[in-house]
Amino acid sequence: MDVKDTLNLPRTDFPMKANLVKKEPELLRRWDEMDVYGRIRRAARGRPLYILHDGPPYANGHIHIGTALNKILKDFVVKVKTMEGQDAVFVPGWDCHGLPIEHQVDQELGPRKRELSKKEIRQHCREFANSYIDIQREEFKRLGGFADWDHPYLTMSYGYEATIVRELGKFIGKGSVYRGKKPVHWCPECVTALAEAEVEYDEHTSPSIYVKFPVEDSAVNARLPELKGKKVSVIIWTTTPWTLPANLAICLHPDFEYSAVAVGEEVYLIAKELVAEVARKLGFGDYEILGTWKGTVLEGIETQHPFVSGDHPLLPSPSNRLRARGNVNSSGHRLSSLVLGTHVTLDQGTGCVHTAPGHGQEDYEIADKYDLAVYSPVDDRGCFTREAGSWLEGKSVWDANPVIIKRLKDSGHLLLEETITHSYPHCWRCKNPVIYRATSQWFISMEKDDLRRNSLEEIKRVQWIPAWGEERISNMIATRPDWCISRQRAWGVPITVFYCRGCDAPLASQEVAERVAALVEQHGADVWFEQDADQLLLPGTHCQYCDGQTFYKEMDILDVWFDSG
C-alpha cells in the first residue's frame, strides 16, 4: 500500500508548484485589465486623503535592490492606509535632470561630445532619461505596486521646468539669491561644484606634513622681546600640501596658550597643550620653554611663507588686496599673518592652523574677518594656474603634493613627512576625491528672509521616525553654509540671470524669471540655450547701472536638488 493513500488530504486545483515566474505576470496583467488601481481610487473618493508623493528615483539606469525596496515599502504604506479607510494616493515621479544622467550620456558619447553643442547634448540627455523612465516604469509595475503609472510627474516636463524657474524667481524676488566667490566642494573629474548631499566620505591616504613658517625679525623684536635675536618659527600641520601656495594666514585660537619651544638654535611656537606630543612626533629630544602667551597676544604677528617669493604672479598687481594690506615684506616675499579663530582645536596638529581662504569654509570666514583675498590658483580640472608659479603650472593638485613637499624639504622648512589614512570627501557619482576650491557661484542665503529659522521651526512640526532624526537634521540646518545652487553642466534648468555687456552687472528679478518661465512652459528649458538674450528679454530692457541695452546669459544650471525640492 502507498502510504500517501492513507492520508486524508484536501483535494484542490492548486498546482503543486507556484511557478511564480509565469504566474505573477498573469496576475499583474489581470489587475491591469481590471483597472484595480482606478477602481480603488473611485471607491475611496470622499474619504480622508492620504497622499504619498514619491521621492523620485533618477532615470539613469535599471532599478536595483535599493529602489525596489523603496517602492515596495511605499506600496505597503499606501495599501494599509487604503484598508484603514483613507483615500490613499501614490503619485510616482522621476528626477530627470542633473549629473547622474549627463554622466551616463558623457560615457555613451565619448570623444564625440566635444563636437556637439549644448543643445545637442541636452537632447541626448532627454532621450536617455525618457528611455529609462519607460524601463523603470515597467520594472516597478513588475514589483506589483499600485500607482497612476500613466501620469507620473517628471522634472523635465515643460510645466515642471517652468515651475522650477518660477520658484527660483521667488527666491530672487526676496533678495535671497546672490553671486559670490566662495570655496565649495568641487569635482575635478566631473568639472562641477557639488552640493553637500552629493559628497560622500571614504578612506583616503594623504601626505601628512609639519612645516615651519619663520617669524619676521621685526615682529619678534616688537611683540616678543623675550625671543629677540632668536630664529623663531610657527609650525603648522596639514594633510593637503597642495593648498600651501594659497596660504595667506595661520590661525590660532584666541583662548589657547602658545609656548615658545627652544630646540637647539631654533624656537617654535606651538599650542601649550600639544608641545609634548609635537616634540615626540618631531623628535625634539631636549627642549626648553622660553615663554607662553595667549593667542590674542600673538594676533597680527607676520610670518614668512616658506616658498612664495617676490617673483610670484600674485604679488605684482597694485590692485591686489594683498599688496593693499602690505602683506609683503621688504624683499617681496609673501607674509602670512597670525589671525584668530574659534574653529582651531587641540585634537591633532600644532594648534596653529594653515589658512588658505580659497580652499576651506572656516578659512573663508576668517578671510572675511581679516580682509584677506579669497585666492585659489587652481582651475576647473584641478590643475594649478599660472598664478601658482611656473614650477606648478599645469600640474594636478594630487601630482603637485610631492613637488611641494620636495621644495619644502630642499629649503629646510619641512620638519616631518608621513602619510595618514583618514575619511575624505569623494564625489558621489565618479567616486573620485574632491577638492575645496573657491569659484564664483550662485548661492541661496540661509539667513535672508529667515530661511534658516523658518526651516528649523518647520522641522519641529514634523513627526520623525526614528525620533533622533529630528536632532540630526536640526543640527545640519543650524550649521550648514549658504546653499550653492549653480552647476557647471549642460543638463538641467538654467539659472535665469542675464549680464550687461557694458559693465557685467547681473540682471535678475522675479519679473525676468516669470518672463522666461512663460517661454519655458511653451518650449521647455531648451529655449534658454536656443535663443539669444535679446529674444528672451522684453524689448527696451536696460541695465540699471550703466543703462546698457545688450546682455548675455548665465550658462550655469541649477543644482538638481532644487528640482527635487
Coordinates of C-alpha atoms in Angstrom, one line a residue:
M1 CA 0.0 0.0 0.0
D2 CA 1.2 3.5 -0.9
V3 CA 1.4 5.5 2.4
K4 CA 0.1 8.7 0.8
D5 CA -3.2 6.9 0.0
T6 CA -3.7 6.5 3.8
L7 CA -3.6 10.3 4.4
N8 CA -6.7 12.3 4.4
L9 CA -5.5 15.3 2.3
P10 CA -7.6 18.1 0.7
R11 CA -8.1 17.9 -3.0
T12 CA -7.7 21.3 -4.8
D13 CA -7.0 22.6 -8.3
F14 CA -3.9 24.4 -7.0
P15 CA -0.7 23.3 -8.9
M16 CA 2.0 21.6 -6.9
K17 CA 4.5 24.3 -7.9
A18 CA 3.9 28.0 -7.6
N19 CA 5.7 28.7 -10.9
L20 CA 5.7 32.4 -10.0
V21 CA 7.9 33.4 -12.9
K22 CA 4.8 32.6 -15.1
K23 CA 2.0 33.2 -12.6
E24 CA 3.0 36.7 -11.4
P25 CA 2.9 38.4 -14.9
E26 CA -0.5 36.9 -15.5
L27 CA -1.8 38.3 -12.2
L28 CA -0.3 41.7 -12.9
R29 CA -1.9 41.7 -16.4
R30 CA -5.3 40.8 -15.0
W31 CA -5.1 43.6 -12.4
D32 CA -4.2 46.0 -15.1
E33 CA -7.1 44.9 -17.3
M34 CA -9.4 45.2 -14.4
D35 CA -8.1 48.7 -13.7
V36 CA -7.8 47.8 -10.0
Y37 CA -6.0 51.0 -9.0
G38 CA -8.6 53.2 -10.8
R39 CA -11.4 51.2 -9.2
I40 CA -9.8 51.7 -5.7
R41 CA -9.5 55.4 -6.4
R42 CA -13.2 55.7 -7.4
A43 CA -14.3 53.6 -4.4
A44 CA -12.2 55.8 -2.0
R45 CA -13.5 59.1 -3.3
G46 CA -14.6 61.3 -0.5
R47 CA -12.6 59.6 2.2
P48 CA -9.9 61.4 4.2
L49 CA -6.9 61.9 1.9
Y50 CA -3.5 60.3 2.4
I51 CA -1.2 61.3 -0.4
L52 CA 2.3 59.8 -0.8
H53 CA 4.2 62.0 -3.2
D54 CA 7.1 59.9 -4.5
G55 CA 10.6 61.0 -3.7
P56 CA 11.8 60.4 -7.3
P57 CA 14.4 58.0 -8.4
Y58 CA 16.9 59.1 -11.1
A59 CA 16.0 58.0 -14.6
N60 CA 19.6 56.8 -15.3
G61 CA 19.5 53.0 -15.2
H62 CA 17.7 49.9 -14.3
I63 CA 16.2 49.6 -10.8
H64 CA 18.3 47.9 -8.1
I65 CA 17.6 46.5 -4.7
G66 CA 17.5 49.9 -3.1
T67 CA 14.9 51.4 -5.5
A68 CA 12.9 48.2 -5.3
L69 CA 12.8 48.2 -1.5
N70 CA 11.8 51.9 -1.6
K71 CA 8.8 51.3 -3.9
I72 CA 7.8 48.1 -2.1
L73 CA 7.7 49.8 1.3
K74 CA 5.7 52.7 -0.1
D75 CA 3.3 50.3 -1.6
F76 CA 2.8 48.6 1.8
V77 CA 2.0 52.0 3.3
V78 CA -0.4 53.0 0.6
K79 CA -2.3 49.7 0.7
V80 CA -2.5 49.7 4.5
K81 CA -3.9 53.3 4.5
T82 CA -6.5 52.3 1.9
M83 CA -7.6 49.4 4.1
E84 CA -7.8 51.7 7.0
G85 CA -10.4 53.7 5.2
Q86 CA -8.4 56.6 3.6
D87 CA -8.2 57.8 0.0
A88 CA -4.5 56.8 -0.3
V89 CA -2.9 58.1 -3.4
F90 CA 0.5 57.3 -4.6
V91 CA 2.0 59.8 -7.1
P92 CA 5.0 58.4 -8.9
G93 CA 7.7 60.6 -10.4
W94 CA 11.2 60.7 -11.8
D95 CA 14.2 63.0 -11.4
C96 CA 15.2 63.7 -14.9
H97 CA 18.0 66.3 -14.8
G98 CA 21.4 66.5 -13.3
L99 CA 24.8 64.9 -13.3
P100 CA 23.8 61.3 -12.9
I101 CA 22.1 61.4 -16.3
E102 CA 24.6 63.6 -18.0
H103 CA 27.5 61.5 -16.7
Q104 CA 25.9 58.4 -18.4
V105 CA 25.4 60.3 -21.6
D106 CA 29.0 61.5 -21.5
Q107 CA 30.2 57.9 -21.3
E108 CA 28.0 56.9 -24.2
L109 CA 29.1 59.9 -26.4
G110 CA 32.8 59.6 -25.5
P111 CA 35.1 62.0 -27.5
R112 CA 32.1 62.8 -29.8
K113 CA 30.7 65.0 -27.1
R114 CA 33.3 67.7 -27.9
E115 CA 31.8 68.1 -31.3
L116 CA 28.2 68.7 -30.0
S117 CA 26.5 71.9 -29.0
K118 CA 25.0 72.2 -25.5
K119 CA 21.6 71.9 -27.2
E120 CA 22.5 68.6 -28.8
I121 CA 23.9 67.3 -25.5
R122 CA 20.7 68.2 -23.8
Q123 CA 18.7 66.4 -26.4
H124 CA 20.7 63.2 -25.9
C125 CA 20.1 63.6 -22.1
R126 CA 16.4 64.0 -22.6
E127 CA 16.2 60.9 -24.8
F128 CA 18.3 58.9 -22.3
A129 CA 16.1 59.9 -19.4
N130 CA 12.9 59.1 -21.4
S131 CA 14.2 55.6 -22.2
Y132 CA 14.9 54.8 -18.6
I133 CA 11.6 56.2 -17.4
D134 CA 9.8 53.6 -19.6
I135 CA 12.2 50.9 -18.5
Q136 CA 11.9 51.7 -14.8
R137 CA 8.1 52.1 -15.0
E138 CA 7.7 48.5 -16.3
E139 CA 10.2 47.2 -13.7
F140 CA 8.3 49.0 -10.9
K141 CA 5.0 47.6 -12.2
R142 CA 6.5 44.1 -12.1
L143 CA 7.0 44.5 -8.3
G144 CA 3.2 44.6 -8.0
G145 CA 2.9 48.2 -6.7
F146 CA -0.3 50.2 -7.4
A147 CA 0.1 53.8 -8.8
D148 CA -1.1 56.0 -11.5
W149 CA 1.8 54.9 -13.7
D150 CA 0.4 56.6 -16.8
H151 CA 0.5 60.1 -15.2
P152 CA 3.8 60.5 -13.3
Y153 CA 5.4 63.8 -12.6
L154 CA 8.7 64.4 -14.5
T155 CA 11.1 67.1 -13.6
M156 CA 11.9 67.6 -17.3
S157 CA 8.3 68.2 -18.4
Y158 CA 7.9 71.7 -19.7
G159 CA 5.4 72.6 -17.0
Y160 CA 7.6 71.3 -14.2
E161 CA 10.7 73.2 -15.6
A162 CA 8.6 76.4 -15.8
T163 CA 7.7 75.9 -12.1
I164 CA 11.3 75.5 -11.2
V165 CA 12.2 78.8 -12.9
R166 CA 9.3 80.5 -11.1
E167 CA 10.4 79.1 -7.7
L168 CA 13.9 80.4 -8.4
G169 CA 12.3 83.7 -9.3
K170 CA 10.6 83.8 -5.9
F171 CA 14.0 83.5 -4.1
I172 CA 15.4 86.2 -6.4
G173 CA 12.4 88.4 -5.6
K174 CA 13.1 88.0 -1.8
G175 CA 16.7 89.0 -2.3
S176 CA 17.9 85.6 -1.2
V177 CA 19.9 84.7 -4.3
Y178 CA 23.4 86.2 -4.7
R179 CA 26.6 85.5 -6.6
G180 CA 29.8 85.2 -4.6
K181 CA 33.3 83.7 -4.7
K182 CA 33.4 81.1 -2.0
P183 CA 35.1 77.7 -1.5
V184 CA 32.8 74.8 -2.4
H185 CA 33.2 71.1 -2.9
W186 CA 34.5 70.7 -6.5
C187 CA 34.9 67.6 -8.5
P188 CA 37.8 67.9 -11.0
E189 CA 36.6 64.8 -12.8
C190 CA 33.0 65.9 -13.3
V191 CA 34.1 69.6 -13.6
T192 CA 31.4 71.0 -11.4
A193 CA 30.5 72.2 -8.0
L194 CA 28.9 69.7 -5.7
A195 CA 26.2 70.1 -3.0
E196 CA 26.7 68.7 0.5
A197 CA 24.4 65.9 -0.4
E198 CA 26.5 65.0 -3.4
V199 CA 29.6 64.4 -1.3
E200 CA 30.2 61.0 0.4
Y201 CA 33.1 60.2 2.7
D202 CA 35.5 57.3 2.1
E203 CA 39.0 56.3 3.3
H204 CA 41.8 58.2 1.6
T205 CA 45.6 58.2 2.0
S206 CA 47.1 61.7 2.2
P207 CA 50.6 63.1 2.9
S208 CA 50.8 64.5 6.5
I209 CA 53.4 67.2 6.9
Y210 CA 54.7 69.6 9.5
V211 CA 56.0 72.9 8.1
K212 CA 57.7 75.9 9.8
F213 CA 56.8 79.5 8.9
P214 CA 59.7 81.8 10.0
V215 CA 58.5 84.8 12.1
E216 CA 59.7 88.2 10.8
D217 CA 62.5 89.6 12.9
S218 CA 60.8 92.9 13.3
A219 CA 57.7 91.1 14.7
V220 CA 59.9 89.3 17.3
N221 CA 61.6 92.4 18.4
A222 CA 58.4 94.4 18.7
R223 CA 56.0 91.9 20.1
L224 CA 58.1 89.1 21.7
P225 CA 61.2 90.8 23.2
E226 CA 61.8 87.6 25.2
L227 CA 62.8 85.9 21.9
K228 CA 64.8 88.8 20.4
G229 CA 67.8 87.6 18.4
K230 CA 66.4 84.0 18.0
K231 CA 65.2 82.2 14.9
V232 CA 61.5 81.9 15.7
S233 CA 59.0 79.9 13.5
V234 CA 55.4 78.9 13.8
I235 CA 54.7 75.2 13.0
I236 CA 51.7 74.2 11.0
W237 CA 50.4 70.7 10.2
T238 CA 48.4 69.9 7.0
T239 CA 47.3 66.8 5.0
T240 CA 46.8 69.0 1.9
P241 CA 50.3 70.3 0.9
W242 CA 48.8 71.4 -2.5
T243 CA 46.9 74.2 -0.7
L244 CA 50.1 75.8 0.7
P245 CA 50.6 78.0 -2.4
A246 CA 47.3 79.6 -1.4
N247 CA 48.2 80.1 2.3
L248 CA 47.6 83.7 3.4
A249 CA 47.5 83.3 7.2
I250 CA 48.0 81.0 10.2
C251 CA 45.0 80.7 12.6
L252 CA 45.4 80.5 16.4
H253 CA 42.6 80.1 19.0
P254 CA 42.1 83.3 21.0
D255 CA 41.8 81.4 24.3
F256 CA 44.6 78.8 23.8
E257 CA 48.0 79.4 25.3
Y258 CA 51.0 79.1 22.9
S259 CA 54.5 78.2 24.0
A260 CA 57.9 79.2 22.6
V261 CA 59.8 75.9 22.4
A262 CA 63.6 76.1 22.1
V263 CA 65.2 73.2 20.2
G264 CA 68.9 73.9 19.6
E265 CA 69.2 77.2 17.7
E266 CA 65.5 77.1 16.6
V267 CA 62.4 78.3 18.5
Y268 CA 59.0 77.0 17.6
L269 CA 55.6 78.4 18.6
I270 CA 53.2 75.6 19.4
A271 CA 49.9 75.3 21.4
K272 CA 51.0 74.7 25.0
E273 CA 48.8 71.5 25.4
L274 CA 50.3 70.0 22.3
V275 CA 54.0 70.7 23.0
A276 CA 54.8 67.2 24.4
E277 CA 53.0 65.4 21.5
V278 CA 54.6 67.5 18.8
A279 CA 58.1 67.2 20.4
R280 CA 57.7 63.4 20.5
K281 CA 56.5 63.3 16.9
L282 CA 59.2 65.6 15.6
G283 CA 61.9 64.0 17.7
F284 CA 62.9 67.2 19.5
G285 CA 64.6 65.4 22.4
D286 CA 65.7 68.1 24.9
Y287 CA 63.7 71.3 24.6
E288 CA 63.1 74.3 26.7
I289 CA 60.0 76.5 27.2
L290 CA 61.1 80.2 26.8
G291 CA 57.6 81.7 27.3
T292 CA 53.9 81.3 26.9
W293 CA 51.3 83.7 25.6
K294 CA 47.6 83.6 24.8
G295 CA 46.6 83.6 21.2
T296 CA 45.2 87.1 21.5
V297 CA 48.7 88.4 22.3
L298 CA 50.2 86.8 19.1
E299 CA 47.5 88.1 16.7
G300 CA 48.9 90.2 13.9
I301 CA 52.5 88.8 14.0
E302 CA 53.8 88.2 10.5
T303 CA 55.4 85.0 9.3
Q304 CA 57.2 84.4 6.0
H305 CA 55.7 82.0 3.5
P306 CA 58.1 79.0 3.1
F307 CA 58.3 79.2 -0.7
V308 CA 56.2 82.0 -2.3
S309 CA 58.7 84.8 -3.1
G310 CA 58.8 88.1 -4.9
D311 CA 58.5 86.7 -8.4
H312 CA 55.2 85.2 -7.5
P313 CA 52.5 86.2 -10.0
L314 CA 50.0 87.1 -7.2
L315 CA 52.1 90.0 -5.9
P316 CA 52.9 92.5 -8.7
S317 CA 49.3 93.7 -9.3
P318 CA 48.9 97.1 -7.5
S319 CA 45.2 96.5 -7.2
N320 CA 45.6 93.2 -5.4
R321 CA 44.2 93.2 -1.9
L322 CA 47.3 91.5 -0.5
R323 CA 49.5 94.4 -1.6
A324 CA 46.9 96.9 -0.3
R325 CA 47.2 95.3 3.1
G326 CA 51.0 95.4 2.9
N327 CA 51.2 91.7 3.2
V328 CA 54.6 91.5 1.5
N329 CA 58.0 92.0 3.2
S330 CA 60.8 94.3 2.0
S331 CA 62.3 91.6 -0.1
G332 CA 59.0 90.9 -1.8
H333 CA 58.1 87.6 0.0
R334 CA 54.5 87.0 0.8
L335 CA 53.8 87.1 4.5
S336 CA 51.2 85.1 6.5
S337 CA 49.7 86.8 9.4
L338 CA 48.8 85.2 12.7
V339 CA 45.0 85.5 13.0
L340 CA 42.4 84.2 15.4
G341 CA 39.5 81.8 15.0
T342 CA 37.5 79.6 17.4
H343 CA 37.4 76.7 14.9
V344 CA 41.0 75.8 15.9
T345 CA 41.1 72.6 18.0
L346 CA 43.7 70.6 20.0
D347 CA 42.7 67.3 18.7
Q348 CA 45.7 67.0 16.4
G349 CA 48.4 69.1 14.7
T350 CA 50.0 72.0 16.5
G351 CA 47.1 74.3 17.4
C352 CA 48.4 76.7 14.6
V353 CA 46.2 76.1 11.5
H354 CA 47.4 76.7 8.0
T355 CA 44.8 79.0 6.4
A356 CA 44.0 79.2 2.7
P357 CA 40.8 81.2 2.2
G358 CA 40.2 79.8 -1.3
H359 CA 40.3 76.2 -0.1
G360 CA 38.2 75.9 3.1
Q361 CA 35.0 77.1 4.7
E362 CA 36.5 78.2 8.0
D363 CA 39.4 79.7 6.1
Y364 CA 36.9 81.7 4.0
E365 CA 35.2 83.0 7.1
I366 CA 38.5 84.1 8.6
A367 CA 39.4 85.8 5.3
D368 CA 36.1 87.8 5.5
K369 CA 37.0 88.9 9.1
Y370 CA 40.6 89.9 8.3
D371 CA 40.1 91.2 4.7
L372 CA 42.2 88.5 3.0
A373 CA 41.9 87.6 -0.6
V374 CA 39.8 84.5 -1.5
Y375 CA 42.7 83.1 -3.5
S376 CA 42.6 79.8 -5.4
P377 CA 45.2 79.3 -8.1
V378 CA 43.5 76.0 -9.3
D379 CA 41.4 75.6 -12.5
D380 CA 38.3 73.6 -13.2
R381 CA 40.3 70.4 -13.9
G382 CA 42.1 70.6 -10.5
C383 CA 45.3 71.8 -12.1
F384 CA 47.4 74.8 -11.0
T385 CA 47.2 78.0 -13.0
R386 CA 50.0 80.5 -13.8
E387 CA 49.3 82.3 -10.6
A388 CA 50.8 79.4 -8.6
G389 CA 54.1 79.8 -10.4
S390 CA 55.8 78.2 -13.4
W391 CA 57.0 75.2 -11.3
L392 CA 53.4 74.2 -10.5
E393 CA 51.5 75.5 -13.5
G394 CA 49.6 72.7 -15.3
K395 CA 50.1 70.1 -12.5
S396 CA 47.1 68.5 -10.9
V397 CA 46.8 69.2 -7.2
W398 CA 47.5 65.5 -6.5
D399 CA 50.6 65.4 -8.6
A400 CA 51.7 68.7 -7.0
N401 CA 51.8 67.3 -3.5
P402 CA 55.3 65.5 -3.8
V403 CA 56.7 68.5 -5.7
I404 CA 55.7 71.0 -3.0
I405 CA 57.0 68.6 -0.3
K406 CA 60.4 68.4 -2.1
R407 CA 60.6 72.2 -2.3
L408 CA 59.9 72.4 1.4
K409 CA 62.5 69.8 2.2
D410 CA 65.1 71.5 0.0
S411 CA 64.5 74.9 1.6
G412 CA 64.7 73.5 5.1
H413 CA 61.1 74.3 6.0
L414 CA 59.9 70.7 6.2
L415 CA 60.1 69.2 9.7
L416 CA 58.3 65.9 9.1
E417 CA 56.6 64.0 6.3
E418 CA 54.5 60.9 6.7
T419 CA 51.2 59.5 5.4
I420 CA 47.8 59.3 7.0
T421 CA 44.6 57.3 6.1
H422 CA 41.5 59.3 7.0
S423 CA 37.9 60.0 6.0
Y424 CA 37.9 62.3 3.0
P425 CA 35.2 63.7 0.7
H426 CA 34.5 61.9 -2.6
C427 CA 32.2 62.7 -5.5
W428 CA 29.0 60.5 -5.2
R429 CA 29.0 60.0 -8.9
C430 CA 32.5 59.3 -10.1
K431 CA 33.8 58.2 -6.7
N432 CA 37.0 60.3 -7.0
P433 CA 38.3 62.5 -4.2
V434 CA 37.1 66.1 -4.5
I435 CA 38.7 69.4 -3.5
Y436 CA 37.6 72.6 -1.8
R437 CA 38.0 75.4 -4.3
A438 CA 36.8 79.0 -4.4
T439 CA 34.9 79.8 -7.6
S440 CA 32.2 82.3 -8.5
Q441 CA 28.9 80.5 -7.8
W442 CA 25.2 81.4 -7.2
F443 CA 24.0 80.9 -3.6
I444 CA 20.8 81.0 -1.7
S445 CA 21.3 82.7 1.6
M446 CA 20.3 80.7 4.7
E447 CA 19.8 84.0 6.7
K448 CA 17.9 86.2 4.2
D449 CA 14.1 86.0 4.7
D450 CA 14.8 83.9 7.8
L451 CA 15.2 80.7 5.8
R452 CA 17.3 79.0 8.4
R453 CA 15.0 80.0 11.3
N454 CA 11.9 79.1 9.4
S455 CA 13.4 75.7 8.4
L456 CA 14.2 74.9 12.0
E457 CA 10.7 75.8 13.1
E458 CA 9.1 73.6 10.4
I459 CA 11.4 70.7 11.4
K460 CA 9.7 70.8 14.9
R461 CA 6.3 70.4 13.2
V462 CA 7.3 67.0 11.6
Q463 CA 7.0 63.6 13.3
W464 CA 10.4 62.0 12.9
I465 CA 10.8 58.2 12.8
P466 CA 13.2 57.4 14.3
A467 CA 13.0 60.3 16.8
W468 CA 16.7 61.1 16.7
G469 CA 16.3 62.1 13.1
E470 CA 14.9 65.5 14.3
E471 CA 18.1 66.4 16.1
R472 CA 20.3 65.2 13.3
I473 CA 18.6 67.3 10.6
S474 CA 18.2 70.3 13.0
N475 CA 22.0 70.3 13.7
M476 CA 22.6 70.1 10.0
I477 CA 20.4 73.0 9.1
A478 CA 21.6 75.1 12.1
T479 CA 25.3 74.9 10.9
R480 CA 25.1 74.5 7.1
P481 CA 26.5 77.3 4.9
D482 CA 24.6 79.1 2.3
W483 CA 23.3 76.8 -0.4
C484 CA 25.4 76.7 -3.6
I485 CA 22.8 76.3 -6.4
S486 CA 24.9 76.6 -9.5
R487 CA 26.4 73.8 -11.5
Q488 CA 28.8 74.0 -14.5
R489 CA 26.9 71.4 -16.6
A490 CA 24.5 71.2 -19.5
W491 CA 21.6 69.1 -18.4
G492 CA 19.3 71.0 -16.1
V493 CA 17.2 74.1 -15.6
P494 CA 19.1 77.3 -16.3
I495 CA 19.8 79.9 -13.7
T496 CA 17.8 82.7 -15.4
V497 CA 20.1 85.6 -14.9
F498 CA 21.5 88.0 -17.5
Y499 CA 24.6 90.2 -17.5
C500 CA 25.1 93.6 -19.0
R501 CA 27.7 93.5 -21.8
G502 CA 28.7 97.1 -20.8
C503 CA 29.5 96.6 -17.1
D504 CA 28.9 92.9 -16.4
A505 CA 26.3 93.8 -13.8
P506 CA 23.8 91.0 -13.3
L507 CA 20.1 91.4 -14.3
A508 CA 18.0 89.2 -12.1
S509 CA 14.4 89.7 -10.9
Q510 CA 11.2 87.8 -10.3
E511 CA 9.7 89.6 -13.3
V512 CA 12.6 88.4 -15.6
A513 CA 12.2 84.9 -14.2
E514 CA 8.5 84.9 -14.9
R515 CA 9.0 86.1 -18.5
V516 CA 11.5 83.2 -19.0
A517 CA 9.2 80.7 -17.2
A518 CA 6.3 81.6 -19.7
L519 CA 8.6 80.7 -22.6
V520 CA 9.8 77.5 -20.9
E521 CA 6.2 76.4 -20.4
Q522 CA 5.8 76.5 -24.2
H523 CA 9.2 75.3 -25.4
G524 CA 10.9 73.7 -22.5
A525 CA 14.1 74.8 -20.8
D526 CA 16.0 74.3 -24.1
V527 CA 14.7 77.7 -25.1
W528 CA 17.3 79.3 -22.8
F529 CA 20.1 77.6 -24.8
E530 CA 18.4 78.1 -28.2
Q531 CA 17.5 81.8 -28.1
D532 CA 19.8 84.9 -27.6
A533 CA 19.4 87.2 -24.6
D534 CA 17.5 89.9 -26.6
Q535 CA 14.9 87.2 -27.7
L536 CA 14.4 86.2 -24.1
L537 CA 14.2 89.7 -22.6
L538 CA 11.4 92.2 -23.1
P539 CA 12.3 94.9 -25.7
G540 CA 13.7 98.0 -24.1
T541 CA 15.3 96.2 -21.1
H542 CA 18.2 98.2 -19.9
C543 CA 20.9 98.0 -17.2
Q544 CA 20.2 99.9 -14.1
Y545 CA 23.8 100.7 -13.6
C546 CA 25.2 101.9 -17.0
D547 CA 21.9 102.0 -19.0
G548 CA 23.3 99.4 -21.4
Q549 CA 20.8 97.5 -23.6
T550 CA 22.8 94.5 -24.6
F551 CA 23.0 91.4 -22.4
Y552 CA 24.4 87.9 -22.3
K553 CA 23.1 84.8 -20.4
E554 CA 24.3 82.9 -17.4
M555 CA 25.1 79.4 -18.7
D556 CA 25.3 77.6 -15.3
I557 CA 22.3 75.4 -14.5
L558 CA 20.5 74.8 -11.2
D559 CA 21.6 72.2 -8.7
V560 CA 19.3 69.2 -9.4
W561 CA 18.3 69.1 -5.7
F562 CA 16.5 72.4 -6.4
D563 CA 14.4 70.4 -8.9
S564 CA 13.6 67.8 -6.3
G565 CA 12.6 70.4 -3.7

